[in-house]
C-alpha positions in Angstrom: -179.6 50.3 -66.0 -176.0 49.8 -66.9 -175.2 48.9 -63.3 -178.0 46.3 -63.3 -176.8 44.9 -66.6 -173.2 44.5 -65.2 -174.6 42.9 -62.1 -176.5 40.4 -64.2 -173.5 39.6 -66.3 -171.4 39.1 -63.1 -174.0 36.7 -61.7 -173.9 34.7 -64.9 -170.1 34.4 -64.7 -170.1 33.4 -61.1 -173.0 30.9 -61.5 -175.0 32.8 -58.9 -178.2 31.3 -60.4 -177.0 27.8 -59.4 -176.5 29.1 -55.9 -180.0 30.5 -55.8 -181.5 27.2 -57.1 -179.7 25.3 -54.3 -180.9 27.8 -51.7 -184.5 27.4 -53.1 -184.4 23.8 -51.9 -184.8 25.0 -48.4 -188.3 26.5 -48.7 -189.2 23.6 -51.0 -188.3 21.2 -48.3 -190.2 23.3 -45.7 -193.3 23.3 -48.0 -193.1 19.5 -48.3 -192.9 19.1 -44.6 -195.8 21.4 -44.1 -197.9 19.4 -46.5 -197.0 16.2 -44.7 -197.9 17.7 -41.4 -201.3 18.9 -42.7 -202.1 15.5 -44.1 -200.9 13.7 -41.0 -203.1 16.0 -38.8 -206.1 15.3 -41.0 -205.5 11.6 -40.8 -205.2 11.7 -37.0 -208.3 13.9 -36.7 -210.3 11.5 -38.8 -209.1 8.6 -36.6 -210.0 10.5 -33.5 -213.5 11.3 -34.9 -213.9 7.6 -35.7 -213.1 6.7 -32.1 -215.6 9.3 -30.9 -218.3 7.8 -33.2 -217.5 4.3 -31.8 -217.8 5.7 -28.3 -221.1 7.4 -29.2 -222.5 4.0 -30.6 -221.5 2.1 -27.4 -223.0 4.9 -25.2 -226.3 4.7 -27.2 -226.4 0.9 -26.8 -225.8 1.1 -23.1 -228.4 3.9 -22.7 -231.0 1.8 -24.6 -230.3 -1.2 -22.4 -230.3 0.9 -19.2 -233.7 2.6 -19.7 -235.9 0.1 -17.8 -233.4 -0.8 -15.0 -232.8 2.9 -14.4 -236.5 3.5 -13.9 -236.6 0.7 -11.3 -233.2 1.7 -10.0 -232.0 -1.9 -10.3 -228.3 -1.3 -9.6 -227.3 -4.9 -10.2 -228.7 -4.9 -13.7 -227.3 -1.5 -14.4 -223.9 -2.6 -13.2 -224.0 -5.6 -15.6 -225.2 -3.3 -18.4 -222.2 -1.0 -17.8 -219.9 -4.0 -17.6 -221.1 -5.2 -21.0 -220.1 -1.9 -22.5 -216.5 -2.4 -21.4 -216.3 -5.6 -23.4 -216.4 -3.4 -26.6 -213.0 -2.7 -28.2 -211.0 0.2 -26.8 -213.7 1.0 -24.1 -211.9 1.8 -20.8 -214.8 2.9 -18.6 -218.6 3.0 -18.6 -220.6 5.0 -16.1 -224.4 5.3 -15.7 -225.7 8.4 -13.9 -229.1 9.1 -12.5 -231.1 12.2 -13.4 -229.7 14.0 -10.3 -226.1 13.2 -11.2 -225.5 10.2 -8.9 -223.3 7.5 -10.4 -225.5 4.3 -10.1 -223.1 2.0 -12.1 -219.4 2.1 -12.9 -217.3 -0.4 -14.8 -213.7 -0.1 -15.8 -211.4 -2.4 -17.8 -209.1 -4.7 -15.8 -207.5 -6.6 -18.6 -205.5 -3.6 -20.0 -203.7 -0.5 -18.6 -205.6 2.7 -18.6 -204.4 5.4 -20.9 -205.5 8.8 -22.2 -209.2 8.5 -23.1 -212.0 10.3 -24.9 -215.3 10.7 -23.0 -218.7 10.8 -24.6 -221.9 11.5 -22.6 -225.3 10.3 -23.9 -228.7 11.0 -22.2 -231.0 8.1 -21.3 -234.4 8.9 -22.6 -237.6 7.0 -21.7 -240.3 6.0 -24.2 -242.2 9.1 -23.1 -239.3 11.3 -24.1 -238.3 12.1 -20.6 -234.6 12.2 -19.7 -233.9 9.8 -16.8 -230.1 9.9 -16.6 -226.9 9.8 -18.6 -224.3 7.3 -19.8 -220.6 8.2 -20.0 -218.3 6.1 -22.1 -214.6 6.6 -22.1 -212.8 5.3 -25.2 -209.0 4.6 -25.2 -207.0 6.6 -27.6 -204.2 4.0 -27.8 -205.0 3.4 -31.5 -204.7 7.1 -32.2 -201.4 7.3 -30.3 -200.1 4.2 -32.2 -201.1 5.8 -35.5 -199.4 9.0 -34.4 -196.2 7.3 -33.6 -196.2 5.4 -36.9 -196.9 8.5 -38.9 -194.3 10.6 -37.1 -191.7 7.9 -37.6 -192.2 8.2 -41.3 -192.2 12.0 -41.0 -188.9 11.8 -39.1 -187.3 9.7 -41.8 -188.4 12.0 -44.5 -187.3 15.0 -42.5 -183.9 13.5 -41.8 -183.3 12.8 -45.5 -184.4 16.4 -46.3 -182.1 17.9 -43.6 -179.2 15.9 -44.9 -179.8 17.2 -48.4 -180.4 20.8 -47.3 -177.4 20.6 -44.9 -175.0 19.5 -47.7 -176.4 22.3 -50.0 -176.0 24.9 -47.2 -172.5 23.8 -46.5 -171.6 24.2 -50.1 -173.4 27.6 -50.3 -171.8 28.8 -47.1 -168.3 28.3 -48.6 -169.2 30.1 -51.7 -171.5 32.9 -50.5 -172.2 33.1 -46.8 -168.6 33.3 -45.4 -168.1 37.0 -46.6 -171.6 37.8 -45.5 -171.0 36.3 -42.0 -167.8 38.4 -41.7 -169.8 41.4 -42.7 -172.4 40.6 -40.0 -169.8 40.4 -37.3 -168.4 43.7 -38.4 -171.9 45.2 -38.2 -172.2 43.8 -34.6 -169.0 45.4 -33.6 -170.2 48.7 -35.2 -173.4 48.5 -33.3 -171.5 48.0 -30.1 -169.6 51.3 -30.7 -166.4 49.7 -31.9 -164.4 50.6 -35.0 -165.2 48.0 -37.7 -164.1 47.3 -41.3 -164.0 44.2 -43.5 -161.5 42.9 -46.1 -162.6 43.4 -49.7 -162.9 39.8 -51.1 -165.4 37.5 -52.6 -167.8 38.0 -55.6 -168.2 41.3 -57.3 -171.6 42.0 -55.5 -170.0 41.2 -52.1 -167.0 43.4 -52.9 -169.3 46.3 -53.7 -171.2 45.7 -50.5 -168.0 45.5 -48.4 -166.6 48.7 -49.9 -169.9 50.6 -49.2 -169.9 49.2 -45.6 -166.4 50.4 -44.9 -167.3 53.9 -46.1 -170.6 53.9 -44.1 -168.8 52.6 -40.9 -166.3 55.5 -41.0 -169.1 58.1 -41.4 -171.2 56.4 -38.8 -168.4 56.3 -36.3 -167.9 60.0 -36.7 -171.6 60.7 -36.3 -171.8 58.5 -33.3 -169.0 60.4 -31.5 -170.8 63.7 -32.3 -174.2 62.4 -31.2 -172.8 61.0 -28.0 -171.3 64.3 -27.1 -174.7 66.1 -27.7 -176.6 63.4 -25.7 -174.3 63.9 -22.8 -174.8 67.6 -22.8 -178.6 67.3 -23.2 -178.7 64.7 -20.4 -176.8 66.9 -18.0 -179.1 69.9 -18.9 -182.2 67.8 -18.4 -181.0 66.6 -15.0 -180.4 70.2 -13.9 -183.9 71.2 -15.1 -185.5 68.2 -13.4 -183.7 69.0 -10.2 -184.9 72.6 -10.4 -188.5 71.5 -11.0 -188.4 69.1 -8.1 -187.0 71.8 -5.8 -189.7 74.2 -7.0 -192.5 71.6 -6.5 -191.3 70.8 -3.0 -191.0 74.5 -2.2 -194.6 75.1 -3.5 -195.9 72.2 -1.4 -194.1 73.4 1.8 -195.2 77.0 1.2 -198.9 76.0 0.7 -198.8 73.7 3.7 -197.2 76.3 6.0 -199.4 79.1 4.8 -202.5 77.0 5.0 -201.7 75.9 8.6 -200.7 79.3 9.9 -203.8 80.9 8.4 -206.3 78.2 9.4 -205.6 78.7 13.1 -207.0 82.3 13.4 -209.7 81.5 10.8 -210.9 78.6 12.9 -211.0 80.8 16.0 -212.9 83.4 13.9 -215.4 80.8 12.8 -216.1 79.8 16.4 -216.3 83.4 17.8 -218.7 84.5 15.0 -221.1 81.7 16.0 -220.7 82.7 19.6 -221.5 86.3 18.7 -224.8 85.3 16.9 -225.9 83.3 19.9 -228.7 85.2 21.7 -228.2 88.4 19.6 -231.4 90.2 18.6 -230.1 93.5 17.2 -230.8 93.4 13.4 -227.8 95.6 12.6 -225.4 93.5 14.6 -226.9 90.3 13.1 -226.4 91.7 9.7 -222.7 92.5 10.5 -222.3 89.0 11.9 -223.8 87.6 8.7 -221.2 89.5 6.7 -218.5 88.1 8.9 -219.8 84.6 8.3 -219.9 85.2 4.5 -216.2 86.1 4.6 -215.4 83.1 6.8 -217.3 80.8 4.4 -215.4 82.2 1.4 -212.1 81.7 3.2 -213.2 78.2 4.2 -213.9 77.3 0.6 -210.5 78.5 -0.5 -208.7 76.5 2.2 -210.8 73.4 1.4 -209.4 73.6 -2.2 -205.9 73.7 -0.8 -206.6 70.8 1.5 -208.0 68.7 -1.3 -204.9 69.3 -3.4 -202.6 68.5 -0.4 -204.5 65.2 0.3 -204.1 64.2 -3.4 -200.3 65.1 -3.3 -199.9 63.0 -0.1 -201.6 60.0 -1.7 -203.9 59.4 1.3 -207.0 59.2 -0.8 -207.8 55.7 -2.2 -211.1 54.8 -3.8 -213.6 52.8 -1.7 -215.7 51.1 -4.3 -219.4 50.7 -3.6 -222.7 50.5 -5.5 -225.2 53.3 -4.7 -228.1 55.0 -6.4 -227.1 58.2 -8.2 -230.3 59.9 -7.2 -229.1 59.8 -3.5 -226.0 61.8 -4.5 -228.1 64.2 -6.6 -230.4 64.9 -3.7 -227.5 65.7 -1.4 -226.0 68.1 -4.0 -229.4 69.8 -4.4 -229.7 70.3 -0.7 -226.2 71.7 -0.4 -226.3 74.2 -3.3 -230.0 75.1 -3.7 -229.8 77.9 -1.1 -226.6 79.2 -2.8 -228.3 79.2 -6.2 -231.4 80.9 -4.9 -229.3 83.6 -3.2 -227.8 84.4 -6.6 -231.2 84.3 -8.3 -230.3 81.2 -10.2 -232.0 77.8 -10.7 -230.5 74.5 -9.7 -232.2 71.5 -11.2 -231.1 67.9 -10.3 -233.1 65.5 -12.5 -234.4 62.4 -10.9 -232.8 59.1 -12.0 -233.1 55.4 -11.2 -229.5 54.7 -12.3 -227.0 53.0 -10.0 -223.2 53.4 -10.3 -220.2 51.7 -8.9 -217.8 54.3 -7.6 -216.3 55.9 -4.5 -219.2 57.9 -3.1 -217.1 60.6 -1.4 -214.8 61.1 -4.4 -217.7 61.3 -6.9 -219.5 63.7 -4.5 -216.5 65.9 -4.3 -216.2 65.9 -8.1 -219.8 66.9 -8.6 -219.7 69.4 -5.8 -216.7 71.1 -7.3 -218.4 71.2 -10.8 -221.7 72.6 -9.4 -219.8 75.1 -7.3 -217.7 76.2 -10.3 -220.8 76.5 -12.5 -222.7 78.6 -9.9 -219.7 80.8 -9.5 -219.5 81.6 -13.2 -223.2 81.8 -14.0 -225.0 85.2 -13.9 -228.4 84.3 -15.4 -230.3 81.0 -15.9 -229.0 78.2 -13.8 -227.3 74.8 -13.5 -228.7 71.4 -14.5 -227.4 68.0 -13.2 -228.5 64.9 -15.1 -227.4 61.4 -15.9 -228.0 58.9 -18.7 -226.8 55.4 -19.6 -224.0 55.2 -22.2 -223.2 51.6 -23.1 -222.0 49.8 -20.0 -221.4 53.1 -18.1 -223.3 56.2 -16.9 -222.6 59.7 -18.1 -223.2 62.5 -15.6 -223.7 66.0 -17.1 -223.3 69.3 -15.3 -224.7 72.0 -17.6 -224.8 75.7 -16.9 -225.8 78.9 -18.7 -222.7 80.8 -17.5 -220.0 82.9 -19.1 -218.4 79.9 -20.9 -214.8 79.1 -21.7 -213.0 80.1 -24.9 -211.5 77.3 -27.0 -207.9 78.4 -26.2 -208.5 78.0 -22.5 -210.4 74.7 -22.4 -207.3 72.5 -22.4 -205.8 74.4 -19.5 -208.7 74.9 -17.1 -207.9 71.6 -15.4 -204.4 72.8 -14.5 -203.7 74.0 -10.9 -204.2 77.7 -10.2 -205.2 78.4 -13.8 -208.0 80.9 -14.1 -209.6 82.4 -17.2 -209.6 86.1 -17.3 -211.2 88.7 -19.6 -214.5 86.9 -20.2 -216.4 90.2 -20.1 -218.3 89.2 -17.0 -217.3 88.9 -13.3 -218.2 86.1 -10.9 -220.5 87.0 -8.1 -219.1 88.7 -5.0 -217.3 86.3 -2.7 -217.5 83.4 -5.1 -214.1 83.7 -6.8 -211.8 80.7 -6.3 -208.2 79.9 -6.6 -208.2 77.8 -9.8 -208.0 74.5 -7.9 -211.6 73.2 -8.3 -211.3 71.7 -11.7 -207.7 70.6 -11.0 -209.0 68.6 -8.1 -211.8 67.2 -10.3 -209.2 65.9 -12.8 -207.0 64.4 -10.1 -209.9 62.6 -8.5 -211.1 61.3 -11.9 -207.6 59.9 -12.5 -207.9 58.1 -9.1 -211.2 56.7 -10.1 -209.8 55.6 -13.5 -212.4 57.6 -15.4 -212.4 60.7 -17.6 -213.9 64.2 -17.6 -215.0 65.9 -20.8 -215.7 69.6 -21.3 -217.5 71.5 -24.0 -218.1 75.2 -23.8 -219.1 78.3 -25.8 -218.3 81.8 -24.6 -221.4 83.6 -23.2 -223.5 80.4 -23.9 -222.6 78.1 -21.1 -220.5 75.0 -20.3 -221.2 71.3 -20.1 -218.9 69.0 -18.1 -219.4 65.2 -18.5 -218.2 62.6 -16.0 -218.2 58.9 -17.1 -218.5 56.3 -14.4 -219.3 52.6 -14.3 -222.9 51.5 -14.0 -224.1 49.0 -11.4 -227.3 46.9 -11.1 -230.0 48.4 -8.9 -230.2 46.8 -5.5 -233.1 46.6 -3.1 -233.2 49.3 -0.4 -231.7 48.3 2.9 -234.3 47.6 5.7 -232.1 48.9 8.5 -230.4 51.9 6.9 -227.8 53.8 8.9 -229.1 57.1 10.2 -228.0 60.2 8.3 -226.1 63.0 9.9 -229.2 65.1 10.0 -231.1 62.4 11.8 -228.3 62.1 14.3 -228.4 65.8 14.8 -232.1 65.7 15.5 -232.0 62.7 17.8 -228.9 63.5 19.8 -228.2 66.4 22.0 -225.1 68.0 23.6 -226.9 68.7 26.9 -224.8 67.5 29.9 -222.2 66.0 27.5 -218.7 66.1 29.0 -216.2 67.2 26.4 -212.4 67.6 26.8 -210.9 70.2 24.4 -207.2 70.2 23.8 -205.6 73.0 21.7 -202.4 75.1 22.2 -204.0 78.2 20.7 -205.8 80.1 23.6 -208.2 81.9 21.2 -209.3 78.6 19.6 -209.7 77.1 23.0 -211.9 80.0 24.2 -213.9 79.9 21.0 -214.6 76.1 21.3 -215.5 76.6 25.0 -218.0 79.3 24.1 -219.6 77.3 21.3 -219.8 74.0 23.2 -221.1 75.7 26.3 -223.8 77.4 24.3 -224.9 74.0 23.1 -225.3 72.8 26.7 -222.1 70.8 27.0 -219.8 70.7 30.0 -216.3 71.7 28.7 -212.9 70.9 30.1 -210.0 72.8 28.4 -206.3 71.9 28.2 -203.5 73.5 26.2 -200.8 70.8 26.8 -200.4 67.1 27.5 -199.6 67.9 31.2 -202.8 69.9 31.6 -204.9 67.1 30.0 -203.3 64.5 32.3 -203.8 66.7 35.3 -207.5 66.9 34.5 -207.6 63.1 34.2 -206.2 62.9 37.8 -209.1 64.9 39.1 -212.2 63.9 37.1 -214.6 61.3 38.6 -215.3 59.8 35.3 -213.7 60.2 31.8 -215.2 62.7 29.3 -217.7 61.6 26.7 -215.8 63.2 23.9 -212.2 64.3 23.4 -211.6 67.0 20.7 -207.9 67.6 20.2 -205.7 69.6 17.9 -203.0 67.6 16.0 -199.9 69.8 16.6 -199.4 71.1 20.1 -196.8 73.1 21.9 -193.2 71.8 22.1 -193.6 69.5 19.1 -196.2 67.4 21.0 -198.9 65.5 19.0 -202.6 65.2 19.6 -202.5 61.5 18.7 -199.8 60.9 21.4 -201.9 62.9 24.0 -205.0 60.7 23.2 -202.8 57.6 23.6 -201.5 58.9 26.9 -205.1 59.5 28.1 -205.9 55.9 27.1 -203.0 54.6 29.2 -203.9 56.7 32.2 -205.4 54.7 35.1 -208.5 57.0 35.2 -208.3 57.8 31.5 -210.5 57.4 28.5 -211.8 54.0 27.2 -213.9 52.6 24.4 -216.9 54.7 25.5 -215.2 58.0 24.8 -215.4 59.4 21.3 -212.2 60.8 19.8 -212.0 63.6 17.3 -209.0 65.4 15.7 -209.1 69.0 14.5 -206.1 70.2 12.5 -204.9 72.8 10.0 -202.0 70.6 8.7 -201.8 70.0 5.0 -198.3 68.7 4.7 -198.3 65.3 2.8 -196.4 63.4 5.6 -198.8 64.8 8.3 -201.9 63.9 6.2 -200.5 60.3 5.8 -200.0 60.1 9.6 -203.5 61.3 10.3 -205.0 58.9 7.7 -203.3 55.9 9.3 -204.4 56.8 12.8 -208.0 55.6 12.4 -209.5 58.6 14.2 -212.0 60.9 12.5 -210.3 64.2 11.4 -211.8 67.6 10.7 -209.7 70.2 8.9 -209.7 73.8 10.1 -211.6 76.0 9.7 -214.5 73.9 11.0 -217.9 75.4 11.0 -220.0 75.0 14.2 -222.6 73.0 12.3 -220.0 70.5 11.0 -218.3 70.3 14.4 -221.7 69.5 16.1 -222.5 66.9 13.6 -219.1 65.2 13.9 -219.3 65.2 17.8 -222.8 63.6 17.7 -221.8 61.0 15.1 -218.6 60.0 16.9 -220.5 59.9 20.2 -223.2 57.6 18.7 -220.4 55.4 17.2 -218.6 55.2 20.6 -221.8 54.2 22.4 -222.5 51.5 19.9 -218.9 50.2 20.2 -219.1 50.2 24.0 -222.5 48.2 23.9 -221.0 45.6 21.6 
C-alpha cells in the first residue's frame, strides 16, 4: 500500500495524468473514425438498396410490357420494349429471356460508358399465372461510386486532421515517456538474441524502478541461459545417440526378419508342395492322417509367415489404398466361407449377420483387417463363438467383431496393438496350433492408419472382446450385369489339362515339388533352375508355354523379373498370350517395392497348392483375354 501511495504521489508530481489524457486521444480518435465508417457504410448500403429498388421497378415495367409479345415471340416488339427500359436513369442493359433461357431481346446503353452494375432478374408471368420468361435489368452504380468518393473525401479530411493532432500529441508524449521505454525494448531484444544487455537508469521514478529491475533480471537470465544452453547441448547429444541406436536396432530387426523369413520360406514352400503330392492317390487311412497332421503344421507356419509378410509390406510402403464402393455383405460372406470350417473344427459358432450397407474402402485392406480380427478371436475363444455385424453410425459404418473368448485385462488393452506383444497368464490357453506371433492386431492398426480410420477395443477378462472398425459409408449401387467371375468360378470352369507351364526356381526341392503337383493336375511341365536353362528350353520348344512361374531370386544374383524379360526378348520366347506369375519368399522392403512396381502377379512363399492353382487359372484367363483384345 505504501509503495502504491508513493507511486501515486510521483505521478502527481510528474503530471503523468496529463500524459495519460493525451494518450487517451488516440482511442477517442479511433472510436470517432469507426463511427464515421459505420455511418458511411449505412449510407452507401441504403443508396445501393435504392438503386436495387429502382432496377426492380424498371424490370417489373418491362416484364409487364413484354407479356403479350413474348407469348407471340414477336422479337421486334420485345427489342423495342427492352430498349425503352434503357431510357430510364442509370439503366445500362435490359435483357428479355424466354422460358428456356434464350435471350430474345437485348438492349444496352450507347450514350454513356459502361461501369460496374447491379443486376436484377424478374419473372414474366402471364395472366394465367404461368411464368413465360424473365427480364434482367442491369443498373449502373455510378451514383453509389460518386457518393462513396464524396463521403470518403470528407472522411480523409477528418482523418488527416485527427492524425495531425494525434501525431503532435504522440511526439510530445514520446519525448516525455516513450524514449526510455524504447531504449528498454531494444535492450530486451538484445537480451532475447542472447546478448548481454543493460539500460541506463534515467527518466521518471516509475521508469527508473523498471530499469533497475530489468538490469537485475537480465543478469540472472544471462546466467540461467548459459546453464540451460549447456544442458540442452548435452541432452541433444544424448538424444541423437539414442535415436541412432534405435534406428540401427530397427534396421537390424527388419533385416533379421527378412532374412529369416526368406530362408525358412524356401523349405516350407517345398514341404507344402510335397505334402500335397503325398496325398495324391493315397488311400491308406493311417498315412492320410499323418499327411493331415503335416498339413496342419504347414498351415500354422504359413499363417505365421503371412503375419511377417504383412508387416514387411507395411514397412516397405508398397500398400496404398484402392478406394471403391462395395456391399459389406459380400465381404462378410467371404469371411464366413473362410473361417466357418475353422470354427466348426474348434466346436465354435461363427455368425456373420446379413447387412445391406455399402462402404467406401479398400476391399483387400478391409478384408485383411477383418480376417485378422476373426482369426484372433477364434484363436482365443474356447466356448461360444464369434459374431460379425455392422450398423450405421452417423455418416459412417461401424463393423463389430465380438467374441466370447478369454478377454483382455485393462492393463494390456493399450498394448495389444503393438508388434510382437502377447498377453500371458489369462488362465486359459489358445487351441493347439493356433498361437500367433503377436502381429495380427499390429497389422490391423497399421492398415487402419493407411485407411485413415480407427479401431476401438473393449474387453472383459473371461467374458469376451469386442473390436470396432469405423469406415465410411457409401450409397448402395445396382448390381453389375456382367460381373467378373470369382476365383472359385474360374477354378470350376478352367482346367490345367494339357497346359504347358515353365517353372523357374534355383531350389531343386521346390522345382521337384512344383513338377509333381502340376503334373498331378495334368499340366505339361518344363523346369529350369537358371536363366541359361530357361533360354535353352526356349531354343527347343515349338511354341511358347502357356504359363511361366518363376522365383524372384535365382542363383548368382539373377532375378526372375530379368529372366522373364529375357524370355520376352527371345525370338521364340513368350508373348502377350503367356501368363506370368512370380513366387518369392522375399520380405525385404526394397525387394517388396521392386516386386510391386513390376506389374506381375506375386505369390509369397509358402504357397498352398489350392492358391497356386487358382492363381495360375486366373492369370491364364487374363492372358487369353488380353491376347484376344
